[in-house]
XYZ file of C-alpha atoms in Angstrom:
664
model
C 154.352 70.329 74.996
C 155.384 72.943 77.772
C 152.537 75.233 76.449
C 149.968 72.853 76.750
C 150.855 71.764 80.490
C 150.989 75.344 81.267
C 147.176 76.352 81.529
C 146.927 73.017 83.756
C 149.873 73.863 86.277
C 148.374 77.493 86.370
C 145.187 76.242 87.050
C 146.666 73.888 90.174
C 148.336 76.683 91.740
C 145.454 79.115 91.310
C 143.592 76.387 93.608
C 146.149 75.829 96.080
C 146.256 79.795 96.343
C 142.572 79.677 96.977
C 142.527 76.732 99.477
C 145.616 78.307 101.588
C 144.171 81.814 101.764
C 140.635 80.303 103.510
C 142.407 79.650 107.206
C 144.079 82.561 106.655
C 141.291 85.116 106.127
C 139.739 82.934 108.937
C 142.566 83.615 111.060
C 143.019 87.378 110.187
C 139.205 87.515 111.007
C 139.548 85.828 114.441
C 142.924 88.046 115.593
C 140.874 91.250 114.346
C 137.810 90.281 116.320
C 139.857 89.517 119.392
C 142.027 92.868 119.363
C 138.390 94.903 118.861
C 137.128 92.722 121.846
C 140.353 93.748 124.198
C 139.238 97.619 123.560
C 135.498 97.409 123.453
C 134.753 95.068 126.219
C 137.216 95.356 129.209
C 134.998 93.876 131.777
C 135.041 90.836 129.236
C 131.365 90.290 128.693
C 131.619 88.794 125.142
C 132.252 85.191 125.488
C 134.548 84.880 122.754
C 136.768 81.880 123.650
C 140.304 81.662 121.813
C 140.760 78.376 119.635
C 137.006 78.044 118.530
C 135.414 78.716 115.748
C 134.568 82.534 115.884
C 131.605 82.170 113.247
C 130.005 80.226 116.076
C 130.882 83.152 118.945
C 127.887 84.912 119.907
C 126.990 88.190 118.215
C 128.487 87.006 114.950
C 125.520 86.406 112.972
C 126.710 85.587 110.083
C 129.622 84.346 108.027
C 130.121 84.075 104.347
C 133.169 81.946 102.877
C 134.962 82.292 106.286
C 134.513 86.109 106.682
C 132.568 87.435 109.292
C 129.539 89.611 107.426
C 127.098 90.381 110.294
C 128.409 91.309 113.773
C 125.503 92.503 116.161
C 126.789 92.690 119.674
C 123.867 94.702 121.455
C 123.399 95.103 125.110
C 126.377 93.532 126.044
C 127.887 96.258 128.710
C 130.541 97.164 126.322
C 132.470 100.166 128.109
C 135.630 100.553 126.011
C 136.496 102.498 122.970
C 136.840 101.604 119.371
C 139.862 100.280 118.081
C 139.516 101.318 114.239
C 142.488 99.501 112.828
C 140.931 96.031 114.457
C 137.685 97.065 113.050
C 138.828 97.997 109.784
C 140.378 94.654 108.898
C 136.612 93.339 108.826
C 136.347 94.541 105.634
C 133.426 91.752 104.780
C 131.329 93.549 107.323
C 127.752 94.153 105.806
C 126.055 94.764 109.389
C 127.729 96.576 112.341
C 125.975 97.077 115.482
C 126.976 97.716 118.905
C 123.490 99.243 120.124
C 122.572 99.807 123.776
C 126.375 99.671 125.394
C 128.426 102.476 126.856
C 131.374 102.412 124.089
C 132.834 106.205 124.738
C 135.425 108.396 122.647
C 135.753 109.525 119.165
C 134.692 107.125 115.784
C 137.803 108.634 113.971
C 138.235 106.421 110.804
C 135.916 102.817 109.697
C 136.398 103.824 105.743
C 138.075 100.052 105.567
C 134.146 99.016 106.002
C 133.793 99.277 102.400
C 130.902 96.341 102.172
C 129.078 98.163 105.087
C 125.161 98.666 104.703
C 123.801 99.007 108.241
C 125.751 100.639 111.110
C 123.977 100.650 114.326
C 126.320 102.529 117.032
C 123.157 104.177 118.941
C 122.588 104.280 122.558
C 126.304 104.576 123.806
C 128.574 107.549 124.936
C 130.215 108.287 121.627
C 131.407 111.672 121.797
C 133.682 114.258 119.229
C 132.441 115.014 115.900
C 130.329 113.376 113.035
C 132.698 110.676 111.602
C 133.647 111.851 108.103
C 134.729 108.590 107.162
C 131.091 107.438 106.956
C 130.266 109.383 104.154
C 132.690 107.087 102.287
C 131.052 104.184 102.475
C 129.163 104.218 99.193
C 127.236 101.089 99.966
C 125.665 102.839 103.253
C 122.401 102.847 103.561
C 121.517 102.989 107.380
C 123.064 105.021 110.073
C 121.771 104.975 113.539
C 124.049 107.290 115.776
C 121.339 108.574 118.175
C 121.854 108.425 122.113
C 125.232 109.677 122.210
C 127.276 112.822 122.844
C 128.486 113.695 119.105
C 128.850 117.348 118.769
C 129.725 119.555 115.601
C 128.228 119.921 112.494
C 126.340 117.409 110.278
C 128.401 116.987 107.290
C 127.205 118.170 103.662
C 129.167 115.350 102.462
C 125.972 113.094 103.438
C 125.459 113.992 100.058
C 127.770 111.234 98.600
C 125.590 108.407 100.065
C 123.007 107.992 97.417
C 121.635 104.988 98.596
C 120.771 106.718 102.327
C 117.549 105.210 103.442
C 117.775 105.651 107.458
C 119.448 108.380 109.127
C 119.063 108.708 112.935
C 120.841 111.762 114.535
C 118.581 112.345 117.358
C 119.803 113.044 121.498
C 123.122 114.353 120.407
C 125.004 117.709 120.556
C 125.067 118.708 116.903
C 124.992 122.312 116.380
C 124.753 124.451 113.197
C 122.675 124.067 109.896
C 120.773 120.790 108.706
C 122.368 120.353 104.983
C 120.035 120.125 102.655
C 119.753 116.290 101.736
C 118.126 115.169 98.747
C 118.445 111.433 98.453
C 114.998 110.232 96.873
C 116.160 107.160 98.961
C 116.037 108.634 102.438
C 112.768 107.224 104.105
C 113.461 107.653 107.803
C 115.157 110.672 109.071
C 115.602 112.299 113.027
C 117.429 114.890 114.331
C 115.361 116.112 117.401
C 116.979 116.917 120.494
C 120.008 118.448 119.374
C 121.562 122.294 119.434
C 120.805 122.702 115.798
C 119.904 126.445 114.353
C 118.922 128.278 111.370
C 116.003 127.216 108.994
C 115.267 123.596 107.873
C 115.851 123.132 104.146
C 112.824 122.475 102.018
C 114.238 119.435 99.544
C 112.197 116.920 98.214
C 113.836 114.527 100.633
C 113.357 116.446 103.787
C 109.926 117.839 103.087
C 107.898 114.821 103.718
C 108.870 114.634 107.684
C 106.804 116.297 110.157
C 107.834 118.062 113.154
C 108.787 115.068 115.568
C 111.949 114.621 113.225
C 113.037 118.263 114.228
C 111.796 118.986 117.700
C 113.452 120.091 120.451
C 116.105 122.466 118.504
C 115.411 125.621 120.084
C 117.247 127.778 117.133
C 115.875 125.840 114.578
C 112.582 127.391 112.627
C 110.930 125.975 108.923
C 107.926 125.338 107.364
C 108.101 121.341 108.665
C 107.896 122.831 112.403
C 104.963 125.121 111.566
C 107.361 127.696 112.849
C 108.711 129.899 110.044
C 111.746 132.014 109.831
C 111.571 135.705 110.425
C 113.425 137.620 107.507
C 116.496 139.749 108.652
C 114.961 142.626 106.540
C 111.510 142.567 108.331
C 112.974 143.402 111.771
C 112.105 147.173 112.803
C 113.983 149.004 115.382
C 112.004 152.081 116.768
C 114.384 154.910 117.987
C 114.129 156.243 121.603
C 112.060 159.477 121.569
C 113.880 162.494 122.015
C 111.373 165.149 123.638
C 107.914 164.557 125.761
C 106.273 166.521 122.783
C 107.435 163.677 120.199
C 106.361 160.739 122.514
C 103.000 162.956 122.755
C 102.729 162.860 118.948
C 103.777 159.213 118.910
C 101.150 158.430 121.115
C 98.241 160.188 119.415
C 99.392 158.451 116.113
C 98.913 155.054 117.735
C 95.813 155.871 119.018
C 94.503 156.826 115.250
C 95.775 154.009 113.962
C 93.905 151.945 116.388
C 90.663 153.554 115.961
C 91.017 153.052 111.914
C 91.972 149.674 112.755
C 88.917 148.646 114.699
C 86.758 150.055 112.184
C 88.172 148.406 109.038
C 88.488 144.935 111.396
C 84.723 145.497 112.406
C 83.791 146.014 108.757
C 85.651 142.810 107.676
C 84.282 141.118 110.410
C 80.506 142.076 109.239
C 80.867 140.989 106.044
C 82.322 137.659 106.871
C 79.472 136.987 109.004
C 77.446 137.971 106.079
C 78.748 135.901 103.776
C 78.760 132.852 106.074
C 75.154 133.627 106.465
C 74.436 133.646 102.860
C 76.287 130.375 102.200
C 74.645 128.551 105.463
C 71.043 129.447 103.518
C 72.107 128.370 100.151
C 73.337 124.991 101.277
C 69.842 124.812 103.564
C 68.040 125.227 100.161
C 70.277 122.690 98.355
C 69.834 119.926 101.045
C 66.072 120.521 101.388
C 65.747 120.042 97.432
C 67.784 117.027 97.054
C 70.194 116.440 99.514
C 71.172 112.829 99.130
C 73.530 110.610 96.832
C 71.027 110.697 94.249
C 73.050 113.363 92.457
C 75.332 112.193 90.036
C 78.262 113.628 91.539
C 81.135 111.874 93.682
C 83.927 112.951 95.699
C 87.092 111.024 93.998
C 87.963 108.464 92.113
C 88.444 106.090 94.759
C 91.571 104.157 94.260
C 93.627 105.963 91.711
C 93.166 109.134 93.531
C 94.985 108.029 96.715
C 93.571 105.215 98.730
C 89.758 105.997 98.655
C 88.990 103.170 96.678
C 85.189 101.311 96.836
C 85.367 99.684 100.436
C 83.438 100.735 103.546
C 86.241 102.310 105.698
C 86.735 105.846 106.722
C 87.081 108.550 104.241
C 90.356 108.265 102.009
C 92.009 111.247 103.749
C 91.952 109.740 106.991
C 89.014 111.927 108.427
C 85.601 112.590 108.987
C 83.577 115.748 107.964
C 83.175 117.153 104.566
C 86.880 117.837 103.627
C 85.700 118.639 100.232
C 83.488 116.155 99.453
C 79.593 116.100 99.006
C 77.599 115.963 102.244
C 74.038 116.051 102.375
C 71.269 113.930 103.606
C 69.664 110.854 101.735
C 66.058 111.919 100.516
C 63.595 110.334 97.846
C 61.108 111.910 96.041
C 58.286 110.239 94.017
C 56.905 106.901 94.346
C 58.321 103.742 94.761
C 60.516 103.717 97.702
C 60.502 100.114 98.390
C 61.799 99.015 101.613
C 64.902 98.616 103.906
C 65.479 94.531 104.309
C 67.601 93.340 107.027
C 69.576 90.291 106.609
C 71.055 87.585 109.034
C 70.121 87.312 112.845
C 68.590 90.722 114.393
C 71.100 91.998 116.535
C 72.242 95.461 117.502
C 73.204 96.478 114.266
C 69.216 96.676 112.804
C 68.113 99.165 115.536
C 67.599 101.717 112.833
C 64.365 101.712 109.965
C 64.526 103.482 106.661
C 63.133 106.504 108.009
C 66.823 107.070 109.798
C 68.930 106.281 107.168
C 66.818 108.498 104.472
C 67.510 111.455 107.547
C 70.968 110.653 107.604
C 73.881 112.682 106.848
C 75.836 111.743 103.478
C 79.416 111.804 102.969
C 81.137 110.329 99.828
C 84.114 108.039 100.604
C 84.787 106.901 96.690
C 83.554 105.588 93.677
C 84.927 102.504 91.594
C 83.952 99.524 89.732
C 80.540 98.357 91.093
C 79.280 101.751 92.416
C 79.629 104.851 94.791
C 80.279 104.411 98.694
C 79.137 106.741 101.169
C 79.422 107.320 105.096
C 75.989 107.502 106.578
C 75.903 109.425 109.909
C 72.322 108.627 111.183
C 70.703 111.153 113.965
C 71.132 108.730 116.798
C 74.848 108.744 116.107
C 74.808 105.324 114.407
C 77.405 105.029 111.119
C 76.933 102.803 108.739
C 78.405 102.508 104.659
C 76.219 102.651 101.979
C 77.082 101.163 98.495
C 74.751 102.413 95.720
C 75.121 100.212 92.334
C 75.986 102.128 89.642
C 73.945 100.200 87.304
C 70.447 100.336 88.547
C 69.051 97.639 85.393
C 71.762 95.233 86.871
C 70.166 92.825 87.804
C 66.407 92.384 87.875
C 64.827 92.812 90.910
C 64.093 88.917 91.781
C 67.662 88.354 90.864
C 68.877 90.969 93.004
C 66.770 89.560 96.232
C 68.124 85.907 95.886
C 71.451 87.574 95.345
C 71.086 89.568 98.562
C 69.912 86.706 100.489
C 72.845 84.807 99.746
C 75.243 87.139 100.498
C 73.466 87.772 103.709
C 74.158 84.480 105.062
C 77.940 84.967 105.023
C 79.569 85.672 108.654
C 83.009 85.394 108.916
C 85.606 87.214 110.852
C 87.424 88.273 107.996
C 84.284 89.750 105.921
C 82.756 92.933 106.059
C 78.867 91.865 106.824
C 76.174 92.931 104.654
C 73.659 93.923 107.264
C 70.841 95.287 104.624
C 69.671 96.264 101.481
C 67.264 98.577 99.544
C 65.711 98.090 96.290
C 63.067 100.812 94.347
C 62.245 101.257 91.245
C 65.515 102.452 89.680
C 67.623 101.746 92.830
C 69.971 99.124 94.328
C 71.233 100.196 97.881
C 73.594 97.740 100.030
C 74.305 98.498 104.079
C 77.542 97.513 105.627
C 78.969 97.756 109.002
C 81.302 100.830 108.833
C 85.109 100.498 109.486
C 86.574 103.837 111.159
C 90.288 102.359 110.368
C 90.158 102.580 106.817
C 91.865 100.008 104.230
C 94.650 98.035 103.656
C 95.302 100.516 100.892
C 95.967 103.415 103.084
C 98.056 101.309 105.735
C 100.375 100.328 103.017
C 100.587 103.744 101.361
C 99.500 106.038 103.635
C 96.600 108.836 103.323
C 96.065 111.311 100.998
C 97.693 114.010 103.357
C 100.563 112.151 104.742
C 103.919 111.086 103.175
C 103.385 107.613 102.624
C 102.828 104.229 104.775
C 105.175 102.930 107.101
C 106.993 99.474 105.933
C 105.415 96.640 107.722
C 106.920 93.998 110.119
C 107.087 90.834 108.511
C 104.818 89.315 111.616
C 102.314 91.983 110.384
C 102.570 90.623 106.480
C 101.735 87.407 107.668
C 98.903 88.386 109.844
C 97.538 90.180 106.928
C 98.043 87.327 104.362
C 96.283 84.713 106.629
C 93.307 86.722 107.228
C 92.754 87.842 103.543
C 93.112 83.777 102.431
C 90.858 82.780 105.422
C 88.068 84.996 104.155
C 88.934 84.124 100.498
C 88.986 79.802 101.342
C 85.398 80.626 103.495
C 84.128 82.474 100.078
C 85.346 79.737 97.694
C 84.101 76.624 99.870
C 81.114 77.815 101.401
C 78.630 78.566 98.566
C 81.436 78.650 95.819
C 81.420 82.278 95.586
C 84.092 84.438 94.123
C 85.086 87.748 95.188
C 85.882 88.931 91.421
C 87.318 92.542 92.639
C 89.837 91.638 95.600
C 92.589 94.913 95.817
C 94.057 96.462 98.908
C 90.892 99.315 98.933
C 88.640 96.052 99.344
C 90.023 95.214 102.168
C 89.291 97.162 105.473
C 90.990 96.803 109.084
C 88.630 95.978 111.800
C 88.555 97.040 115.435
C 91.493 94.690 116.462
C 93.130 95.543 113.137
C 91.872 92.390 111.404
C 91.953 92.481 107.632
C 88.343 92.010 106.580
C 87.154 91.822 102.210
C 84.387 93.623 101.220
C 82.785 94.381 97.993
C 82.620 90.346 97.610
C 79.922 88.627 95.332
C 79.361 91.906 93.335
C 80.681 91.624 90.160
C 77.535 89.540 88.705
C 75.928 93.064 89.010
C 78.423 95.081 86.565
C 77.437 96.060 83.189
C 79.806 94.352 80.555
C 78.854 96.859 77.818
C 79.611 100.013 79.639
C 82.572 101.722 78.920
C 83.372 102.681 82.542
C 82.902 99.578 84.014
C 86.688 98.674 84.678
C 88.736 101.214 86.673
C 92.574 101.551 85.784
C 93.515 100.116 89.240
C 91.276 97.150 89.301
C 92.806 96.394 86.053
C 96.085 95.425 87.510
C 94.637 93.374 90.113
C 92.975 91.186 87.701
C 93.829 87.735 86.308
C 95.016 88.570 82.235
C 91.863 85.980 81.430
C 89.602 88.081 83.227
C 90.737 91.494 81.667
C 87.772 90.752 79.005
C 84.730 92.383 80.562
C 82.977 89.511 79.242
C 84.843 86.491 80.586
C 83.586 85.438 84.203
C 85.795 85.665 87.423
C 86.534 81.876 88.563
C 88.909 81.016 92.022
C 91.743 80.954 89.839
C 91.402 84.699 89.239
C 90.675 85.365 92.619
C 93.998 83.570 93.289
C 96.042 86.105 91.214
C 94.619 88.702 92.608
C 95.439 87.296 95.703
C 99.209 87.485 94.885
C 99.011 90.870 93.516
C 97.767 92.355 96.656
C 100.426 90.127 98.330
C 103.291 91.527 96.219
C 101.635 95.256 96.875
C 101.989 94.426 100.692
C 105.707 92.755 100.555
C 106.864 96.075 98.101
C 104.977 98.677 99.049
C 104.350 99.601 95.458
C 100.992 99.787 94.162
C 100.261 97.752 91.284
C 99.227 100.706 89.225
C 100.932 104.166 89.500
C 103.889 103.343 90.895
C 105.220 100.400 88.433
C 103.802 102.065 85.279
C 104.983 105.192 85.704
C 108.428 104.056 87.058
C 109.089 100.701 85.217
C 106.312 100.591 82.546
C 105.548 96.976 83.887
C 103.013 95.318 86.410
C 103.712 94.109 89.859
C 104.128 90.642 88.977
C 106.713 91.382 86.048
C 108.918 93.644 87.813
C 109.190 91.773 90.808
C 110.202 88.643 88.145
C 112.993 91.113 86.912
C 114.212 92.485 90.096
C 114.420 88.770 91.641
C 116.638 87.684 88.450
C 118.706 90.944 88.568
C 119.535 89.951 92.257
C 120.304 86.445 91.380
C 122.359 87.285 88.126
C 124.553 89.979 90.268
C 124.825 87.880 93.391
C 124.661 91.048 95.507
C 123.595 89.983 99.020
C 120.298 91.068 99.538
C 120.158 90.403 103.122
C 118.600 92.476 105.745
C 120.502 91.782 108.659
C 117.869 88.923 110.007
C 117.375 85.508 108.889
C 114.069 84.764 110.176
C 112.551 87.917 108.387
C 114.437 87.261 105.031
C 113.203 83.381 105.207
C 109.784 84.680 105.842
C 109.229 87.253 103.748
C 110.659 84.698 101.279
C 108.032 82.461 101.683
C 105.352 84.805 101.113
C 107.274 86.013 98.104
C 106.988 82.511 96.400
C 103.568 82.107 97.499
C 102.809 85.142 95.535
C 104.759 84.386 92.763
C 102.773 81.084 92.539
C 99.409 82.800 92.668
C 100.475 85.283 89.755
C 101.248 82.503 87.189
C 99.976 83.344 84.085
C 98.312 79.417 83.472
C 95.078 79.624 85.994
C 95.474 75.921 86.158
C 99.200 76.586 87.634
C 97.912 78.496 90.370
C 97.481 76.792 93.707
C 93.745 76.794 95.344
C 93.126 78.959 98.213
C 92.970 76.301 100.892
C 96.706 75.595 100.096
C 97.505 78.951 100.128
C 96.205 79.372 103.607
C 97.701 76.017 104.704
C 101.351 77.274 103.556
C 100.986 80.545 105.195
C 99.928 79.080 108.532
C 102.766 77.048 107.882
C 105.262 79.854 108.029
C 103.317 81.795 110.680
C 104.260 78.905 113.084
C 108.099 78.205 111.929
C 107.818 82.626 112.539
C 106.894 82.252 115.912
C 109.245 79.757 116.543
C 112.239 81.254 115.372
C 111.731 84.777 115.916
C 114.069 86.620 118.269
C 114.657 89.958 119.802
C 117.280 91.137 117.439
C 115.089 91.130 114.389
C 115.992 94.260 112.173
C 113.803 93.924 109.212
C 110.415 95.048 108.420
C 108.056 93.281 106.270
C 108.664 94.786 103.094
C 110.463 92.954 100.257
C 112.190 95.329 97.750
C 115.983 96.068 95.955
C 115.996 99.327 97.629
C 114.578 98.390 101.561
C 117.106 96.492 103.122
C 118.895 96.506 106.754
C 116.048 98.473 108.582
C 115.881 98.859 112.250
C 112.899 96.912 113.598
C 109.501 98.482 113.018
C 106.343 98.110 115.340
C 103.999 96.105 113.622
C 101.033 98.520 114.572
C 99.174 96.971 116.852
C 98.305 93.908 114.277
């Protein structure tokens, strides 16, 4: 009988112990906070009334089960020193920020903050060396110590922080060399305006950062600064001349060397000039023979090669000019030229003729599912984008004309307008406005020459999502048109960085029997029911593509290369698996700001509804647009100045400092 009663007694005692421990932990955190306040707040700027619920105190952003998890006391004019003993008692802190105060002294030991993920101590008056105890906080992802008076070397023990995402140490007094950090998670790094010296290590983590991350360190050199370090062996010392005779011999030798060098240099210069003239003449002859995009050659494989794609934006590498891509004039020889037909009401966009277009220089922007895209610069300086359809047999002339008349009527702030078309015997050309700000793909992932795109602020994600949804609703509801080829490279950025859809309504021109009809990138955006080339595109399949694009926006992952190579899954399956893992692990995925998490969570839920495998389960785009607008309204009401989260949802992108929203 006693054995049967023992488990009940044990359960009762355990429950009493848990209940008793709750007020004790609450009291412990309150006492620790008040002790901390007495050390950092001699002017009593923090309004923390003793005896009240400390979870409601200003600067306490979050409490979980009666313990403080987020302490953000910024711009309070705090001017004391850190009491490490009381601070270490707050061992459940995930986010700690004393940014923009006047706290001084050394940061000695904060090793008790074992759950800390984000540390913001920037813009204070901290001194002493780098706090070595920080490198023992294995969960730490964000370290921001910029704008202080910290000196000494940057410790190599930072290697231990394998989750490190942000390291900002600029505007301090650090000396010595930069340790060869190699964490693949490191995405933000700055050690500028210190007293560092030596060569910048060339590691996979550090090579991605440009000169702005290392500037204003007088004795620093390296590839990232464009200032190669001189080798000690290359230094040559010249002994002083022992007599006037040796000086004279040395002078004659120098003169002889100058004469020989000048002769060789002149010969080399002449040779280079002749080569350039030969190349120019050769290009001239080639351009006269056939200088257009009638050639079958194109520059790159659009989307998979790094963000060019099919859209009518800037070149994939973000620069105008040749850049290794084919360049020439538009010219057709033979009969049956046809005519250039303008669409919509006459306006300033139609101040050119077919002859102007034929004489324009052409630069290949990319090749995709529908055809090749070119930037055309006319002699007047006016720029348009020209798309040459891949399969000239599809559709027939009359069918093509009717479709163009329909698409030419569409005018919406979130659509790239179709301005004109040209058709001849074997040609179908479409003329669009040129968008120099490039594509959404480049905004998210960066251009070919860059190290990747920046995480977008969550307000930007909401704005982009609303723009795209509004454009799709207009297509669906105006004339019942489906896009059929929605992806980030087919979203271009307007003059105010508004998102505009291009390549809409063209999928009926594809040849379903063509082996090369579907590019790899397009396939991962398509709904499962439309991956068979014979299956028609529907408004439900557009909703699926919109969901994939939204997941790309929120995660920063390309739906094709990144996930297939790293995880062997497409983006919807990967996101589902990550969410399930987070729910099972119970790990706190918070980023330091509830507003950002709520809005990103709302967008994520919308995206996951759109990528439902069953077409009938997906919401219509008008309902999607309504949900996004509701989220934007709530965001504007609940937004505050202490937002630390960008708009990127991922298990590795957490607790970031506020990012600018790129003018959107």
